[in-house]
Amino acid sequence: MAIHIKTPEEIAGLRIAGRLASELLDYLTPFVKPGITTGELDKLAYDYTVNVQKCIPACLGYQPEGMTPYPATTCISINHVVCHGIPGEKKLKHGDIVNIDVTIVKDGFFGDNSRMFIVGQPTIAGKRLVEATWGCMWAGIEAVRPGNCFNDIGIACWEFIKPLGLSIVHEYGGHGIGRVFHGEPHVCHVPITAPTAKFEPGMIFTVEPMVNAGKRHIMDLNDGWTVVTKDRSLSAQWELEVLVTETGYDILTVSKGMPEPPAWVKGWKKPTFA
Ligand code: MF3
Ligand code: CO
Ligand code: CO
């Protein structure tokens, strides 16, 4: 199966969905404070998505083959939770590192992104991992340009993380996105030996590395969704959507509150928002 090259109309629709997904994270940001429960954050996300943005929460009821339907609007993954943390009664506390991953659908187009938050007073280890993972994602994104191939993302992510003594999760990767949530290709954040496709203008996919402070290995909890580090070390993840352009790339999940990329990023500048 080939990787879908988006038409200008599809790119326009995906830009709107991407911006809305990023704005949903902007909206949630001031609520990420010690004492709030992840369930309360999820309720805020649902209400904003449905009532303000007039979008469909894509994760709610999402059921990949062999899985139980996902029960919430957001995935909220704290500390040693790698991904797919189910919101509930758990309260955020000072020093927690938290990933909030949101996916919305607007006019049939998916918008998917996630950010890390440090709750209250940061810990040194938490801040270091969160910043390293942000750099890892951008290192991967900077490899995107026609002529390069998808494996260049994995190589760049790996070379960024290796000298820091951290590890990258192998089992989950980025994905094509469009009128489907998870399309081709699967984007590995580590180098692979199998041949990978070359980037072509009009391809749209996510880059979303999960980086562990300890070993790369993960395990599933019994709730059918939550993934944790096997050694219970901290784990972080950031996610953006990338469009391949004629000369490089553009970011689709962008809004006022998206953090500035690292200073060494050459291929993209954050637009100014009124
Ligand atoms: N948003 C996740 C991703 O980046 C997928 C979450 S699926 C869910 O691909 F069902 F767990 F919400
Ligand atoms: Co994704
Ligand atoms: Co996501």
PDB file of N, CA and C in Angstrom, residues 102 111 227 242 248:
ATOM      1  N   VAL A 102      -3.985  14.428  22.457  1.00  0.00           N
ATOM      2  CA  VAL A 102      -5.359  14.670  22.009  1.00  0.00           C
ATOM      3  C   VAL A 102      -5.476  14.491  20.496  1.00  0.00           C
ATOM      4  N   GLY A 111      -6.751  15.512  13.556  1.00  0.00           N
ATOM      5  CA  GLY A 111      -5.658  16.338  14.095  1.00  0.00           C
ATOM      6  C   GLY A 111      -5.170  15.679  15.368  1.00  0.00           C
ATOM      7  N   VAL A 227       0.192   1.679  28.944  1.00  0.00           N
ATOM      8  CA  VAL A 227       1.519   1.123  28.681  1.00  0.00           C
ATOM      9  C   VAL A 227       2.496   1.795  29.646  1.00  0.00           C
ATOM     10  N   VAL A 242       3.602  16.534  10.662  1.00  0.00           N
ATOM     11  CA  VAL A 242       4.562  17.095   9.715  1.00  0.00           C
ATOM     12  C   VAL A 242       4.028  16.912   8.288  1.00  0.00           C
ATOM     13  N   GLY A 248      11.387  21.001   2.201  1.00  0.00           N
ATOM     14  CA  GLY A 248      11.635  20.566   3.581  1.00  0.00           C
ATOM     15  C   GLY A 248      10.350  20.086   4.214  1.00  0.00           C
TER      16      GLY A 248
END
